[in-house]
Short mmCIF file of C-alpha atoms in Angstrom, two decimals:
data_model
loop_
_atom_site.label_atom_id
_atom_site.label_comp_id
_atom_site.label_asym_id
_atom_site.label_seq_id
_atom_site.Cartn_x
_atom_site.Cartn_y
_atom_site.Cartn_z
CA MET A 1 11.75 -0.60 3.67
CA VAL A 2 8.58 -2.54 2.88
CA GLN A 3 6.26 -0.79 0.43
CA LEU A 4 2.50 -1.17 0.92
CA LYS A 5 0.11 0.17 -1.72
CA GLU A 6 -3.53 -0.53 -2.51
CA PHE A 7 -4.75 -0.11 -6.07
CA ARG A 8 -8.49 0.10 -6.67
CA ILE A 9 -9.56 -0.70 -10.24
CA VAL A 10 -13.20 0.05 -10.97
CA MET A 11 -14.74 -1.99 -13.81
CA PRO A 12 -18.02 -1.63 -15.79
CA MET A 13 -19.15 -5.21 -15.25
CA SER A 14 -20.58 -7.54 -12.61
CA LEU A 15 -18.54 -9.73 -10.28
CA GLU A 16 -19.56 -12.82 -12.25
CA GLU A 17 -18.59 -11.22 -15.57
CA TYR A 18 -15.24 -10.06 -14.22
CA GLN A 19 -14.24 -13.59 -13.23
CA VAL A 20 -14.65 -14.69 -16.86
CA ALA A 21 -13.11 -11.48 -18.25
CA GLN A 22 -10.04 -11.73 -16.02
CA MET A 23 -9.33 -15.34 -16.96
CA TYR A 24 -9.77 -14.59 -20.66
CA MET A 25 -7.49 -11.54 -20.39
CA VAL A 26 -4.71 -13.45 -18.60
CA MET A 27 -4.84 -16.23 -21.17
CA LYS A 28 -4.71 -13.85 -24.16
CA MET A 29 -2.02 -11.55 -22.74
CA GLN A 30 0.20 -14.53 -21.90
CA GLN A 31 -0.10 -15.77 -25.46
CA GLN A 32 0.75 -12.34 -26.86
CA SER A 33 3.85 -11.92 -24.68
CA THR A 34 5.32 -15.42 -25.17
CA ASN A 35 7.84 -16.47 -27.81
CA GLY A 36 10.83 -18.80 -27.97
CA ASP A 37 12.97 -16.73 -25.59
CA GLU A 38 10.58 -14.83 -23.33
CA GLY A 39 7.13 -15.16 -21.91
CA VAL A 40 5.19 -17.38 -19.54
CA GLU A 41 5.60 -21.07 -18.73
CA VAL A 42 2.80 -22.74 -16.75
CA LEU A 43 4.19 -25.32 -14.32
CA GLU A 44 0.98 -26.20 -12.48
CA ASN A 45 -2.71 -25.38 -12.82
CA LYS A 46 -4.92 -27.37 -10.46
CA ARG A 47 -7.74 -27.16 -7.95
CA PHE A 48 -6.88 -26.61 -4.29
CA GLN A 49 -8.58 -26.50 -0.93
CA ASP A 50 -7.17 -25.19 2.35
CA ASP A 51 -8.19 -23.57 5.63
CA VAL A 52 -7.27 -20.04 4.50
CA PHE A 53 -9.05 -19.61 1.17
CA GLY A 54 -11.32 -22.62 1.03
CA LYS A 55 -11.65 -23.94 -2.52
CA GLY A 56 -10.04 -22.42 -5.59
CA GLN A 57 -7.52 -22.73 -8.41
CA TYR A 58 -3.76 -22.88 -7.78
CA THR A 59 -1.25 -21.94 -10.47
CA SER A 60 2.53 -21.93 -10.59
CA LYS A 61 4.23 -20.04 -13.42
CA VAL A 62 7.62 -18.78 -14.56
CA TYR A 63 7.87 -15.36 -16.21
CA ARG A 64 10.82 -14.64 -18.49
CA LEU A 65 10.40 -11.01 -19.52
CA GLN A 66 14.00 -9.81 -19.33
CA SER A 67 13.81 -7.29 -22.18
CA LYS A 68 11.24 -5.26 -20.24
CA ALA A 69 13.62 -4.54 -17.35
CA PRO A 70 14.96 -0.96 -16.95
CA ALA A 71 18.51 -0.52 -18.24
CA TRP A 72 19.86 0.44 -14.81
CA LEU A 73 18.69 -2.90 -13.36
CA THR A 74 20.71 -4.89 -15.90
CA THR A 75 23.90 -3.18 -14.70
CA ILE A 76 23.82 -5.21 -11.47
CA ALA A 77 22.31 -8.44 -12.73
CA PRO A 78 22.52 -10.42 -15.96
CA LYS A 79 19.38 -10.34 -18.09
CA ASP A 80 18.83 -14.07 -17.78
CA ALA A 81 18.70 -13.67 -13.99
CA LEU A 82 15.67 -11.38 -14.22
CA VAL A 83 13.21 -14.26 -14.16
CA MET A 84 10.19 -14.38 -11.83
CA GLN A 85 8.46 -17.34 -10.23
CA GLU A 86 4.78 -16.85 -9.42
CA GLU A 87 2.41 -18.81 -7.20
CA ALA A 88 -1.26 -17.83 -7.14
CA TRP A 89 -4.26 -18.98 -5.14
CA ASN A 90 -7.46 -17.90 -6.85
CA ALA A 91 -10.46 -18.43 -4.57
CA TYR A 92 -12.59 -15.80 -6.25
CA PRO A 93 -13.64 -13.25 -5.06
CA ARG A 94 -10.41 -13.47 -3.01
CA CYS A 95 -7.01 -14.09 -4.58
CA LYS A 96 -3.38 -14.09 -3.49
CA THR A 97 -0.27 -13.99 -5.66
CA VAL A 98 3.33 -14.35 -4.48
CA ILE A 99 6.19 -13.47 -6.84
CA LYS A 100 9.84 -14.26 -6.15
CA CYS A 101 13.09 -14.10 -8.08
CA PRO A 102 15.50 -17.00 -7.47
CA TYR A 103 18.45 -14.75 -8.24
CA PHE A 104 17.37 -11.99 -5.79
CA THR A 105 16.79 -14.05 -2.66
CA LYS A 106 15.85 -11.01 -0.49
CA PHE A 107 13.08 -9.92 -2.84
CA SER A 108 9.39 -10.74 -2.44
CA LEU A 109 6.20 -9.30 -3.90
CA THR A 110 2.73 -10.20 -2.71
CA ILE A 111 -0.58 -9.15 -4.26
CA GLU A 112 -3.75 -9.75 -2.24
CA THR A 113 -6.96 -9.04 -4.13
CA VAL A 114 -10.54 -8.64 -2.93
CA HIS A 115 -13.31 -8.12 -5.49
CA ARG A 116 -16.46 -6.26 -4.49
CA ALA A 117 -19.62 -5.10 -6.26
CA ASP A 118 -19.01 -1.39 -5.62
CA ASN A 119 -17.29 1.57 -7.27
CA GLY A 120 -14.13 1.67 -5.18
CA THR A 121 -15.50 3.32 -2.04
CA SER A 122 -15.02 0.45 0.43
CA GLU A 123 -12.35 1.08 3.06
CA ASN A 124 -9.97 -1.50 4.52
CA VAL A 125 -11.34 -4.51 2.64
CA HIS A 126 -8.10 -6.33 3.49
CA GLY A 127 -8.56 -5.96 7.25
CA LEU A 128 -5.28 -4.10 7.90
CA ASN A 129 -4.22 -3.09 11.39
CA GLU A 130 -3.53 0.52 12.42
CA GLU A 131 0.18 0.33 11.62
CA GLN A 132 -0.48 -1.11 8.17
CA LEU A 133 -3.19 1.47 7.45
CA ALA A 134 -0.77 4.27 8.36
CA ALA A 135 1.82 2.90 5.93
CA ARG A 136 -0.64 2.07 3.13
CA GLN A 137 -1.01 4.30 0.09
CA VAL A 138 -4.23 4.17 -1.95
CA GLU A 139 -4.63 4.89 -5.66
CA ILE A 140 -7.85 4.61 -7.66
CA ILE A 141 -7.14 3.62 -11.26
CA ASP A 142 -9.32 4.88 -14.11
CA ILE A 143 -9.13 2.44 -17.04
CA ALA A 144 -10.48 5.17 -19.35
CA SER A 145 -7.42 7.35 -18.74
CA ALA A 146 -4.92 7.64 -21.60
CA GLU A 147 -1.98 8.34 -19.26
CA THR A 148 1.31 6.71 -20.30
CA ASP A 149 4.82 6.36 -18.84
CA TYR A 150 7.93 4.17 -19.30
CA TRP A 151 6.27 1.08 -17.84
CA SER A 152 3.12 1.40 -19.92
CA TYR A 153 5.27 1.27 -23.06
CA ALA A 154 7.42 -1.58 -21.69
CA ILE A 155 4.41 -3.71 -20.78
CA GLY A 156 2.38 -2.75 -23.83
CA SER A 157 -0.05 0.11 -24.24
CA SER A 158 -3.49 -0.84 -25.58
CA SER A 159 -5.10 1.44 -28.16
CA PHE A 160 -8.69 1.43 -26.84
CA ASP A 161 -10.34 4.86 -26.81
CA PHE A 162 -12.88 4.26 -24.07
CA PRO A 163 -14.53 7.72 -24.20
CA LYS A 164 -15.64 6.62 -27.70
CA PHE A 165 -15.76 2.83 -27.24
CA LYS A 166 -19.08 0.95 -27.27
CA SER A 167 -19.47 -2.82 -26.90
CA THR A 168 -21.54 -4.46 -29.62
CA LYS A 169 -22.65 -7.45 -27.52
CA SER A 170 -23.27 -5.75 -24.16
CA GLY A 171 -24.06 -2.20 -25.28
CA ARG A 172 -21.70 -0.81 -22.60
CA GLY A 173 -19.69 2.32 -23.11
CA PRO A 174 -18.52 4.88 -23.82
CA LEU A 175 -16.71 5.60 -20.53
CA LEU A 176 -17.07 9.34 -20.04
CA ASP A 177 -15.84 11.50 -17.15
CA GLY A 178 -17.32 10.26 -13.87
CA TRP A 179 -18.42 6.95 -15.36
CA GLN A 180 -17.54 5.12 -12.15
CA ASP A 181 -20.39 6.87 -10.31
CA ASN A 182 -23.02 6.25 -12.98
CA CYS A 183 -22.16 2.81 -14.37
CA ARG A 184 -24.32 -0.27 -13.79
CA PRO A 185 -23.23 -2.99 -13.30
CA VAL A 186 -20.01 -2.01 -11.57
CA MET A 187 -17.34 -3.76 -9.48
CA THR A 188 -13.88 -3.06 -8.08
CA ALA A 189 -10.71 -5.10 -7.78
CA TYR A 190 -8.94 -4.03 -4.57
CA LYS A 191 -5.28 -5.02 -5.00
CA LEU A 192 -2.96 -4.70 -2.02
CA VAL A 193 0.67 -4.85 -3.15
CA THR A 194 3.42 -5.55 -0.60
CA ILE A 195 7.01 -5.31 -1.87
CA ASP A 196 10.15 -6.00 0.12
CA ALA A 197 13.65 -5.82 -1.40
CA SER A 198 16.06 -5.62 1.51
CA TYR A 199 19.18 -4.57 -0.38
CA TRP A 200 21.25 -1.75 1.02
CA GLY A 201 21.67 1.20 -1.32
CA PHE A 202 19.43 -0.34 -3.94
CA GLY A 203 16.33 -1.91 -2.43
CA TYR A 204 14.14 1.20 -2.31
CA ARG A 205 14.78 1.98 -5.97
CA LEU A 206 13.93 -1.59 -6.91
CA GLU A 207 10.74 -1.49 -4.82
CA GLN A 208 9.60 1.75 -6.48
CA ALA A 209 10.35 0.39 -9.96
CA LEU A 210 8.37 -2.78 -9.31
CA LEU A 211 5.45 -0.81 -7.87
CA ALA A 212 5.39 1.29 -11.03
CA GLY A 213 5.57 -1.87 -13.12
CA GLU A 214 2.68 -3.50 -11.25
CA ARG A 215 0.60 -0.33 -11.62
CA ALA A 216 1.16 -0.29 -15.38
CA LEU A 217 0.31 -4.00 -15.59
CA PHE A 218 -2.92 -3.45 -13.65
CA ILE A 219 -3.92 -0.64 -16.00
CA GLU A 220 -3.07 -2.54 -19.18
CA SER A 221 -4.68 -5.81 -18.10
CA HIS A 222 -7.91 -4.18 -16.93
CA ARG A 223 -8.16 -2.02 -20.05
CA ASN A 224 -7.92 -5.24 -22.00
CA CYS A 225 -10.56 -6.87 -19.80
CA PHE A 226 -13.09 -4.31 -20.93
CA GLY A 227 -11.70 -3.72 -24.42
CA TRP A 228 -12.06 -7.43 -25.24
CA ILE A 229 -15.59 -7.67 -23.84
CA ASP A 230 -17.11 -8.72 -27.16
CA GLU A 231 -14.71 -11.69 -27.24
CA TRP A 232 -15.53 -13.09 -23.78
CA PHE A 233 -19.06 -11.79 -23.17
CA GLY A 234 -21.48 -14.74 -22.83
CA LEU A 235 -18.81 -17.38 -22.18
CA THR A 236 -19.35 -19.74 -19.26
CA MET A 237 -16.75 -20.66 -16.63
CA GLN A 238 -16.56 -24.17 -18.08
CA GLN A 239 -15.79 -22.76 -21.53
CA ILE A 240 -13.12 -20.46 -20.06
CA ARG A 241 -11.50 -23.37 -18.19
CA GLU A 242 -11.32 -25.38 -21.40
CA LEU A 243 -9.75 -22.45 -23.25
CA GLU A 244 -7.31 -21.97 -20.37
CA GLN A 245 -6.14 -25.60 -20.55
CA GLN A 246 -5.58 -25.29 -24.28
CA GLY A 247 -3.74 -22.02 -23.74
CA ASP A 248 -1.41 -23.52 -21.10
CA CYS A 249 -0.35 -26.23 -23.54
CA LEU A 250 0.31 -23.70 -26.29
CA LEU A 251 2.39 -21.54 -23.94
CA ASN A 252 4.64 -24.39 -22.91
CA GLU A 253 5.15 -25.34 -26.55
CA LYS A 254 6.17 -21.79 -27.47
CA ILE A 255 8.65 -20.97 -24.72
CA SER A 256 12.05 -22.56 -24.24
CA LYS A 257 12.76 -24.47 -21.03
CA LEU A 258 15.53 -22.22 -19.75
CA VAL A 259 17.44 -22.92 -16.53
CA LEU A 260 16.75 -20.46 -13.70
CA LEU A 261 19.74 -18.76 -12.12
CA THR A 262 19.76 -19.20 -8.36
CA ASP A 263 23.29 -18.25 -7.39
CA ALA A 264 22.64 -16.13 -4.31
CA THR A 265 26.38 -15.63 -3.67
CA ASP A 266 26.91 -14.11 -7.11
CA CYS A 267 23.87 -11.89 -6.50
CA GLU A 268 25.30 -10.56 -3.21
CA GLN A 269 28.68 -9.86 -4.83
CA ARG A 270 27.04 -7.89 -7.63
CA PHE A 271 25.07 -5.76 -5.17
CA THR A 272 28.16 -5.13 -3.03
CA HIS A 273 30.24 -4.03 -6.01
CA SER A 274 27.41 -1.87 -7.34
CA SER A 275 26.98 -0.14 -3.99
CA GLU A 276 30.72 0.45 -3.68
CA ARG A 277 30.80 2.03 -7.14
CA GLN A 278 27.89 4.29 -6.18
CA ILE A 279 29.68 5.42 -3.00
CA ASP A 280 32.83 6.23 -5.00
CA LYS A 281 30.74 8.36 -7.39
CA ASP A 282 29.11 10.22 -4.50
#
């Protein structure tokens, strides 16, 4: 069953500021999560132009974050198979990201993002049809919330205390109850997540786990966007692009060039055996 969920992340900054903040955040978080065995490898980072998005930046990356997978997932797949390939088309204020796993050939995850200068009150910014709207779930994320769960710990929980936080450079903060309605400037990232893992007896659980993981990543990354405001505030897009190029080179120096597992037959056998064992238990 395909899962369709829209996350709305309200941010205390302008659309122009968010573009810089988001790029800085991605660059810094990738550096923090990358070592010799795990992390992010940038395969391509180039300008693109097409009939769908117009002009923008295309990136192709490989994510090796096996240690963050739930224990139950590693019972049906080897850890070194839990590697993700990501393609992204960033034509800000519209973006699209497609994530696949070579080992799980029936799995796909798509994130379509629209950024607007509002506080999360726009409806159907993605232009969904009636059937899609009926299936869609909506969640508004508050970056000032201190809520934690398994995925927040797995991805990394930032220590910012936004009800007490105040930016030195911008003077923004603290984020008190109801800040979304009173903050200026303000903008929202509308992220529509579509997940499909068509595996009998297992797919729904995988879809739910990945939705929870994406939610935690959205929270952590956007908390960092604001928490690091004094590091990126005042930077230009040209400066960010230069930092990004330097960061890509550092990433590829840090991470090993591991071979991706793409044995679909082995994958199917593992799922079959896992399902049979579950039936025997039931």
